[in-house]
Coordinates of C-alpha atoms in Angstrom, one line a residue:
X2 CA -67.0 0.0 65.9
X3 CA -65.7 -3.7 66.1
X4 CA -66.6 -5.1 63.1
X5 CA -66.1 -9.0 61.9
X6 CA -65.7 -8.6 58.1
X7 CA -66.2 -12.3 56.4
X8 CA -66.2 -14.2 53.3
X9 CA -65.6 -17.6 51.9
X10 CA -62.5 -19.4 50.7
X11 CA -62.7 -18.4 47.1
X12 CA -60.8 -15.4 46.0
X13 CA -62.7 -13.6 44.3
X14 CA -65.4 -13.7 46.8
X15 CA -62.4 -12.3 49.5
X16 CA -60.4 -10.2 48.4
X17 CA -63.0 -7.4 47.9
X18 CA -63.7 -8.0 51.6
X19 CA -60.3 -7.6 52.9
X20 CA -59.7 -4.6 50.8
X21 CA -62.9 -3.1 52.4
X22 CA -61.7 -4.3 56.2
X23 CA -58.0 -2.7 55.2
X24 CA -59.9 0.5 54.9
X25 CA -62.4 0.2 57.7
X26 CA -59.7 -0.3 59.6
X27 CA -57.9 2.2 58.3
X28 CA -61.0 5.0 59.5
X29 CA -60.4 3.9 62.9
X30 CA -62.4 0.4 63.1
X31 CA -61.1 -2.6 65.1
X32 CA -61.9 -5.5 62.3
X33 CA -61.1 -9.3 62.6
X34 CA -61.1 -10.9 59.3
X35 CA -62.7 -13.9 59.3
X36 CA -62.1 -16.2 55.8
X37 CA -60.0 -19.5 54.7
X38 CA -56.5 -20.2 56.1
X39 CA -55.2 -19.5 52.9
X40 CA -55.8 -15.3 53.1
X41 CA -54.0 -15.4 57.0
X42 CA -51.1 -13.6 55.3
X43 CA -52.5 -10.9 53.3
X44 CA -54.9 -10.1 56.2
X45 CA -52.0 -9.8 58.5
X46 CA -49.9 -8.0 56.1
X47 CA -52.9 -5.8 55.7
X48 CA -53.0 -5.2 59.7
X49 CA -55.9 -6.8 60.4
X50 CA -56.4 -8.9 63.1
X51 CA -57.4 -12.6 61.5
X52 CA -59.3 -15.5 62.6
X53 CA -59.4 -18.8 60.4
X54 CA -62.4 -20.6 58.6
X55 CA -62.0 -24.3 60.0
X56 CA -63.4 -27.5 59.2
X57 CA -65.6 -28.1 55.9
X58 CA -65.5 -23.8 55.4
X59 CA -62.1 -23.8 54.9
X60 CA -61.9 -25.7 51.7
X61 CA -59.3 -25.5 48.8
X62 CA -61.1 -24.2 46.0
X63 CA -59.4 -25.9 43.5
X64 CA -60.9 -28.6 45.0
X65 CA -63.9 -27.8 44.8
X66 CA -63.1 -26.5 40.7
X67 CA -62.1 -30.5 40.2
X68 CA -65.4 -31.8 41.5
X69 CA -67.6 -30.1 39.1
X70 CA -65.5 -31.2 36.3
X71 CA -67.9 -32.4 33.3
X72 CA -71.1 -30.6 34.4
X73 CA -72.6 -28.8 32.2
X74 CA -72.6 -25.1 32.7
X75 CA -76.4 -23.3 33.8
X76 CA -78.5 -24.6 36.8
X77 CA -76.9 -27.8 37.1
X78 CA -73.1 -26.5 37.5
X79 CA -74.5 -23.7 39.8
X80 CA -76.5 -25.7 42.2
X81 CA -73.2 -27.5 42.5
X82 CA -71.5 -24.7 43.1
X83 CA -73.6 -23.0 45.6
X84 CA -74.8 -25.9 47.5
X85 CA -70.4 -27.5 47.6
X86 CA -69.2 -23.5 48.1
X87 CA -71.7 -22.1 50.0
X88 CA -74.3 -24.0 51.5
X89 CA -72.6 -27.2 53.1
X90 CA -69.9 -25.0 54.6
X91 CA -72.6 -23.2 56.2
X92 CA -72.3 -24.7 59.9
X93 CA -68.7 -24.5 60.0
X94 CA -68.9 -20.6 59.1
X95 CA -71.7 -20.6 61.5
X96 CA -69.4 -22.1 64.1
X97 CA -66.8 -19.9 64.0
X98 CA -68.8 -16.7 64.0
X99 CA -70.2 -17.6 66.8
X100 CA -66.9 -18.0 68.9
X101 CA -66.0 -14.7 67.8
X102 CA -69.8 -13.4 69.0
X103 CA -69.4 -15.2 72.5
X104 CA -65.6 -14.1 72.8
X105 CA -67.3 -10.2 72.5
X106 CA -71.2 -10.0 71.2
X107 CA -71.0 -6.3 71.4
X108 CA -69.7 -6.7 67.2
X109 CA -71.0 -5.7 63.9
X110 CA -70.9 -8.2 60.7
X111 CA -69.7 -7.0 57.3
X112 CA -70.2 -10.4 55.4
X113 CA -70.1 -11.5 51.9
X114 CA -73.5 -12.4 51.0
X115 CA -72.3 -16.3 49.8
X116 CA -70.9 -16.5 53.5
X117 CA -73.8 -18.1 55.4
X118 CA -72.7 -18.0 58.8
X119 CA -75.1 -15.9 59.9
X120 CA -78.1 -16.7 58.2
X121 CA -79.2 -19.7 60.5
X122 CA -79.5 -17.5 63.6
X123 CA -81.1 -15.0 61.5
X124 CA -83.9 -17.7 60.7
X125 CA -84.2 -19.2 64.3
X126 CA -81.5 -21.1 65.4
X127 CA -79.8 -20.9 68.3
X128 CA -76.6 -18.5 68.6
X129 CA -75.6 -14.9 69.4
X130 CA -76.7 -12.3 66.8
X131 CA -74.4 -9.4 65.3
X132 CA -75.1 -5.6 66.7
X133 CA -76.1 -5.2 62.6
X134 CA -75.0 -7.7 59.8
X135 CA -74.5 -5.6 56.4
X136 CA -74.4 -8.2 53.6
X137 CA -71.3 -7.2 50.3
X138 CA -72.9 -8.7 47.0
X139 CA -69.8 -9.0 45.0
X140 CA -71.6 -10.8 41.7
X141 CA -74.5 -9.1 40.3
X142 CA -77.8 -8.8 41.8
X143 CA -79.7 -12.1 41.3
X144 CA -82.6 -10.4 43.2
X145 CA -86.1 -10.9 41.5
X146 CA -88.0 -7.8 40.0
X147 CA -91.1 -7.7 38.0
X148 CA -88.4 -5.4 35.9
X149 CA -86.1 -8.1 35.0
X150 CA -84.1 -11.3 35.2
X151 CA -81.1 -12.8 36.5
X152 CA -80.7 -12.2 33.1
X153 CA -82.0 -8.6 31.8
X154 CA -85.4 -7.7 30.7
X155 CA -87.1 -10.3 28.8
X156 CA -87.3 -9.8 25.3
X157 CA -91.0 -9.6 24.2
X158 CA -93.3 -8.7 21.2
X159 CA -95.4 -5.7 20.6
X160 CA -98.1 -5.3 23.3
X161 CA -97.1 -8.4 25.1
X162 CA -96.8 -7.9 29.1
X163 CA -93.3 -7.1 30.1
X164 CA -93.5 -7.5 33.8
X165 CA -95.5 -10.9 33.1
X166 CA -92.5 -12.1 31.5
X167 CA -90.3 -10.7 33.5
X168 CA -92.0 -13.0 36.6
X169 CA -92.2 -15.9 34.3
X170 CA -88.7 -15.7 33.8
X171 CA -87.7 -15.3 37.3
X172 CA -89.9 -18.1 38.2
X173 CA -88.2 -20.3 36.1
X174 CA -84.6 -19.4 37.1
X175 CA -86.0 -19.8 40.9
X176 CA -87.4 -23.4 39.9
X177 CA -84.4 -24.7 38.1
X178 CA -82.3 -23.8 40.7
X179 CA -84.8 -25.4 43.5
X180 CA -82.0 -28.2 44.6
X181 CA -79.9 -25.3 46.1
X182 CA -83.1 -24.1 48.2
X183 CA -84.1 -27.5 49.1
X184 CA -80.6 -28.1 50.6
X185 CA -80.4 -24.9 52.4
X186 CA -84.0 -25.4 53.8
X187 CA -83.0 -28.9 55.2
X188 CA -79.4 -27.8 56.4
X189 CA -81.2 -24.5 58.7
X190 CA -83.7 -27.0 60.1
X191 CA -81.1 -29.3 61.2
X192 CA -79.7 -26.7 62.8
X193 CA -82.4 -25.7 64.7
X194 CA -83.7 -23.0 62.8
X195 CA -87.7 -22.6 62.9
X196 CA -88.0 -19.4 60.4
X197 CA -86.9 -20.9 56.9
X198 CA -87.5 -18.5 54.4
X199 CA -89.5 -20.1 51.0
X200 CA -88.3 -17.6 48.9
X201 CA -85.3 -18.8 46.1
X202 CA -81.9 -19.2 47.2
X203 CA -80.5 -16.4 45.3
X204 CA -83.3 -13.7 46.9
X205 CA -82.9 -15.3 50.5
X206 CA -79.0 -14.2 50.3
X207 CA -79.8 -10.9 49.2
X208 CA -82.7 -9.9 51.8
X209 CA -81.5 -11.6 54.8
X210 CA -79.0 -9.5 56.1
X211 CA -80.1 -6.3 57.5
X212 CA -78.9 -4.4 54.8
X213 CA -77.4 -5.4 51.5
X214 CA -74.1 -3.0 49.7
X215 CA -74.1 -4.4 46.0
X216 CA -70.4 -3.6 44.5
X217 CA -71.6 -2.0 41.3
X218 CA -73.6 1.0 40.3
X219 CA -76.3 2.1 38.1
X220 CA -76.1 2.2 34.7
X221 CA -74.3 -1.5 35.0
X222 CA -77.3 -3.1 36.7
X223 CA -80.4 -3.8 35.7
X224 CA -82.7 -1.1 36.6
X225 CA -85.5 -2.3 39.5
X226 CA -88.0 0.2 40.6
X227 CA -89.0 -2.9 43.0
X228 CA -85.9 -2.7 44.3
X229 CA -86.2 -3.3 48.3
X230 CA -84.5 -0.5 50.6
X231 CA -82.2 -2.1 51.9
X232 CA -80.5 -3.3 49.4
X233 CA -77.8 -0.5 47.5
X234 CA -75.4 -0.2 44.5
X235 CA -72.3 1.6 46.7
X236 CA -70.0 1.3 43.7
X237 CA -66.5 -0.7 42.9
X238 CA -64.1 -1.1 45.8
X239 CA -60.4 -0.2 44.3
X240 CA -58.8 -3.7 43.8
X241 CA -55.3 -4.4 46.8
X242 CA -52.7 -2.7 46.1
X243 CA -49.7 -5.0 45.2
X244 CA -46.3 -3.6 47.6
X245 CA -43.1 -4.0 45.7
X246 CA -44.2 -5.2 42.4
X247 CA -42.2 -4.1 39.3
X248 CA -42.7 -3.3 36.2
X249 CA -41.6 -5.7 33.5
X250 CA -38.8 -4.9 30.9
X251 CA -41.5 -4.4 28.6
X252 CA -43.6 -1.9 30.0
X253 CA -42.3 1.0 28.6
X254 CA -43.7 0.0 25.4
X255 CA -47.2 0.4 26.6
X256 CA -47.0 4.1 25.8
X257 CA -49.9 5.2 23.7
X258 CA -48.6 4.6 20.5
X259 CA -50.8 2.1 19.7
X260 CA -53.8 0.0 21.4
X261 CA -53.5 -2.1 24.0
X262 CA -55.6 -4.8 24.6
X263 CA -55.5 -7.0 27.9
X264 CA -56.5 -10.8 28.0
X265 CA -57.1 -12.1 31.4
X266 CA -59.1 -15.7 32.3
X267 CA -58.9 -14.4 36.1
X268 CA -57.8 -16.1 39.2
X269 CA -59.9 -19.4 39.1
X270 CA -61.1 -21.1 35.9
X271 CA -57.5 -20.3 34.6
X272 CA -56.4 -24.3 34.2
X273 CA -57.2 -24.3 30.7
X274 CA -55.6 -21.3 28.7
X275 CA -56.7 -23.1 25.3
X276 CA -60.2 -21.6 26.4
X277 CA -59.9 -18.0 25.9
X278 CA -55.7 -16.2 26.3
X279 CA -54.8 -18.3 23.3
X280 CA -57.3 -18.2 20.8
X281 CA -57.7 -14.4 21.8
X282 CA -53.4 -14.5 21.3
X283 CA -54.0 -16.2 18.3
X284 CA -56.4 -13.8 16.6
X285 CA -54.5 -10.8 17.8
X286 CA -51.2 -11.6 16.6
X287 CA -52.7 -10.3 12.9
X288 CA -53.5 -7.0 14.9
X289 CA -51.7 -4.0 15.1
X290 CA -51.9 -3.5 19.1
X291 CA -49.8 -4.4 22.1
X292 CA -51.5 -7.9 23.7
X293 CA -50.6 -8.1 27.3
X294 CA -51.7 -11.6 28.8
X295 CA -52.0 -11.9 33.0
X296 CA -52.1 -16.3 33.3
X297 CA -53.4 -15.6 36.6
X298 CA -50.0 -17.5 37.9
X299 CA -47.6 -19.4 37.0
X300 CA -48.6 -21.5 34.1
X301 CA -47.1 -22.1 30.8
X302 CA -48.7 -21.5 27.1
X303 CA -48.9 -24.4 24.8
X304 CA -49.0 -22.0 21.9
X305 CA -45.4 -19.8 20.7
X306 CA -45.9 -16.6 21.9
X307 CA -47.0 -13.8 19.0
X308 CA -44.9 -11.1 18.7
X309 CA -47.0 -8.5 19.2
X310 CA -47.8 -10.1 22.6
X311 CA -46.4 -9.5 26.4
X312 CA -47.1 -12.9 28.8
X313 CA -47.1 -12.5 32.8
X314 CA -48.0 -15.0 35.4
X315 CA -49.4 -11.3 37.1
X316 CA -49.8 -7.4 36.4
X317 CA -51.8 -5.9 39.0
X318 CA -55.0 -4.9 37.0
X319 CA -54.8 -0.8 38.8
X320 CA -51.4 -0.2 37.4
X321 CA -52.1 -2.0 33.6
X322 CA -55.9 -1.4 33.1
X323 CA -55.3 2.6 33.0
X324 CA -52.9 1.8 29.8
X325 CA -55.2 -0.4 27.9
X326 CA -58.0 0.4 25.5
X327 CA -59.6 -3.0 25.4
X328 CA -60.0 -5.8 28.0
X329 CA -60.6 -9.2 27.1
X330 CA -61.9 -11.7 29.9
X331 CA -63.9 -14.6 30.7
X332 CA -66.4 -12.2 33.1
X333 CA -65.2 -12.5 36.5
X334 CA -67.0 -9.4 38.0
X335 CA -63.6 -7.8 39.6
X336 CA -61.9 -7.7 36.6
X337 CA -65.2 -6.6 34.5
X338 CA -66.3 -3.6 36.8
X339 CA -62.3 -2.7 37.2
X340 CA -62.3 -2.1 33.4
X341 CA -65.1 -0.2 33.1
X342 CA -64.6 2.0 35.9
X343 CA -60.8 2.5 34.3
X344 CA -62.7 3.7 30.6
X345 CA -62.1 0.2 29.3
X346 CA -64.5 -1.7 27.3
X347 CA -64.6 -5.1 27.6
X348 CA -64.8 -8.3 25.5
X349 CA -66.3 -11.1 27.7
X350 CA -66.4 -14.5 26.8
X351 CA -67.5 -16.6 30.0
X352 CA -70.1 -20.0 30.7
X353 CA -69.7 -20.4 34.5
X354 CA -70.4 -18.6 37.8
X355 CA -71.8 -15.0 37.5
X356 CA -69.8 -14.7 33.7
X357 CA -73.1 -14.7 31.6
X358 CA -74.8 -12.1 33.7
X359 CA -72.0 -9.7 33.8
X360 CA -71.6 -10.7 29.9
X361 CA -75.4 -9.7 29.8
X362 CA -74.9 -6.5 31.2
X363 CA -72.0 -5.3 29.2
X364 CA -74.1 -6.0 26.1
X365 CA -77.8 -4.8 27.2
X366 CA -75.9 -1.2 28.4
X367 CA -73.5 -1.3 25.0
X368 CA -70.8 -1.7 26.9
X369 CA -68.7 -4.3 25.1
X370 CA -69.2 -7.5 23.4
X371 CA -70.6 -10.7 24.2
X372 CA -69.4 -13.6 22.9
X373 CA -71.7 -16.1 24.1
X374 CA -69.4 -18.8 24.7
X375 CA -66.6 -20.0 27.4
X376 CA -64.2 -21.1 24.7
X377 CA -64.6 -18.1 21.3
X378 CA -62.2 -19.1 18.1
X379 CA -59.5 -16.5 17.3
X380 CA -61.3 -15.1 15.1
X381 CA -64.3 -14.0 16.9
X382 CA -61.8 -12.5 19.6
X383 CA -60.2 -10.5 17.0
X384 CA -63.4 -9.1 15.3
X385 CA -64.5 -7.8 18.6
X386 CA -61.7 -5.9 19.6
X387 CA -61.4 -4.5 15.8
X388 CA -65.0 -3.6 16.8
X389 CA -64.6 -2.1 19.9
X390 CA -61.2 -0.2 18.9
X391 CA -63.3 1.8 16.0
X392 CA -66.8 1.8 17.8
X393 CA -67.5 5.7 19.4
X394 CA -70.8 5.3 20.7
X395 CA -69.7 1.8 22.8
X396 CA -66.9 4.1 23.9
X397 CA -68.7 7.0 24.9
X398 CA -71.0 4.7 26.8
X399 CA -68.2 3.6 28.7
X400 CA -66.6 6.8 29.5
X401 CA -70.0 8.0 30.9
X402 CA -70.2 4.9 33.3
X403 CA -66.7 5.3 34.3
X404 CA -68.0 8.9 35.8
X405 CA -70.7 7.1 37.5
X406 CA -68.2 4.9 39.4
X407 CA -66.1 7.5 40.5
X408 CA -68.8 9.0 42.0
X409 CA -69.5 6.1 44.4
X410 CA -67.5 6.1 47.5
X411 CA -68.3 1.9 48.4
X412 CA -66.6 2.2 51.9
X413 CA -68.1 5.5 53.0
X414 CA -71.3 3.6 51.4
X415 CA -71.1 0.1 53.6
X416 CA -69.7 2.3 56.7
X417 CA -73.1 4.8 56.6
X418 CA -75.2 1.1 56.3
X419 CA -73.7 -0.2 59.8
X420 CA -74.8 3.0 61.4
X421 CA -78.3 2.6 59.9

């Protein structure tokens, strides 16, 4: 097949997709990656052939990261972020989709379902369509279900109606978050579209597309029994592998003796360690395990270094995550489902994005612990992992879902959907 494989400029929202074109590609496929300027390199280093984001899709997210500086984190912060991220850029993605469609329709789309660019054809407007447009949820499901929330299931009393609440709730996430559909309603019209859909923003992105591969698997999502066929859980795509990185001086003392617990504030809302690596540094230091901190670049710490801790600006997560026994993060999905498909339990403490759903999961399937907040004191950090470190059954729960992830195969999964 020729298959366009695309995502936004944010790198979490990416690099799962140009791992999956990397191994499309690799089963024979002629892929064009399609995604900000900024990934041109690792596409190309990857093989692929690459064409740019241009104009207002093909912003800098940091950018972006700055703007919403000072809003406060739930429905206001996230219909900034998904009308600035997603929604606005949604012409320009359309745009240059639709050069790669006219320069040879006969193509399949693989796209990330926060990448728009095919969504105002699909409601009317005027453009070339994909052969068969498989949408990649990298975040968890946000789909509605009379069986839960964004959220989970609500939490009700003895004989009270449990799929009642369950709508209530989703109705109310759908209605605080109605700037975001608004926006996207009047942005498809002006483009011609004369099919808007009226359902919330966070369903439209998820039913659209002729079929739907969620990157995650039972057992980590809610369970749906509503849960529409096209959309599947295909499992966790194995993160890029990093060529010609070497070990630090350090890393021979990750050798089992004692635990090792990782602390990570992931590749984007990393400009202010003083939120989570060094409080969770701070609390540790007392500990008798082996901290390894990945910055997520290179920053500096404004706190001494503990002795019992190892600082990087990077350690790719497939060579370190097999060593550790505990991660700590803020809840970026990639490094959340990495853990747990390693046998790692997890420690989230995260405000922003798709954090407190993933944080939601982890605790509703006794997975790890949830701190409830973006910015925990050392000592929370440190009862947590002395928590997870002697709790069996949180463990066991985790080694059972790790089997469940290695028995997903995500790019046989997303290859069978485009023959569908």
């Amino acid at each position: 097949m020729k298959i366009i494989v695309a995502a936004p400029p944010i790198p979490g929202e990416t690099l799962p997709l140009l791992q999956l074109a990397k191994a499309l590609a690799g089963r024979g496929h002629q892929v064009t990656m399609l995604a900000g300027s900024g990934f041109r390199a690792a596409a190309e280093e990857a093989g692929l052939t690459f064409a740019s984001l241009r104009g207002a899709a093909d912003y800098d997210v940091a950018d972006l990261v700055a703007g919403r500086e000072g809003l406060p984190p739930g429905p206001v912060q996230l219909n900034f972020d998904w009308i600035s991220s997603f929604i606005n850029p949604m012409p320009a993605e359309h745009e240059a989709l639709q050069d790669l469609l006219a320069a040879d329709p006969d193509q399949h789309l693989i796209a990330n379902v926060l990448f728009l660019g095919a969504l105002p054809v699909a409601c009317g407007a005027p453009g070339l369509r994909p052969r068969r447009w498989v949408g990649v949820s990298v975040v968890p499901l946000p789909l509605s279900s009379d069986d839960t929330s964004f959220m989970g299931p609500v939490p009700v009393g003895p004989g009270d109606d449990q799929r009642a609440a369950n709508r209530a709730a989703n109705a109310e996430f759908a209605a605080a978050l109605a700037p975001s559909r608004e926006r996207l309603e009047d942005v498809l019209r002006e483009m011609g579209a004369d099919a808007v859909p009226d359902s919330a923003f966070t369903d439209t992105i998820i039913l659209a597309p002729d079929a739907t591969a969620a990157l995650t698997v039972p057992g980590f999502e809610f369970h749906r029994s509503d849960l529409p066929e096209t959309v599947h859980l295909v499992g966790l795509l194995p993160a890029l592998q990093t060529d010609g990185w070497e070990p630090p001086a350090w890393w021979q003392e990750l050798d089992g003796r004692r635990p090792v617990v990782v602390v990570t504030q992931g590749t984007l809302a990393n400009h202010d360690l003083g939120q989570l690596i060094e409080p969770a540094l701070t609390g540790l230091a007392g500990l008798d395990v082996t901290v390894v901190a990945a910055l997520g670049g290179p920053k500096a710490l404004s706190i001494p270094t503990p002795d019992n801790a190892r600082v990087e600006a990077f350690v790719p997560f497939d060579r370190l995550l097999p060593r550790a026994d505990v991660l700590v993060t803020n809840g970026g999905s990639g490094g959340v489902h990495q853990a747990l498909a390693a046998g790692v339990p997890v420690v989230v403490a995260g405000e922003t994005e798709d954090k407190p759903a993933n944080a939601a999961r982890v605790a509703y399937h006794g997975l790890g612990v949830n701190l409830g907040t973006a910015t925990p004191t050392p000592g929370a950090v440190a009862e947590a992992v002395r928590a997870l470190l002697g709790d069996g059954e949180i463990r066991e729960n985790v080694r059972q879902l790790a089997k469940v992830y290695s028995e997903h195969d995500p790019v046989d999964g997303i290859e069978r959907l485009l023959f569908s």
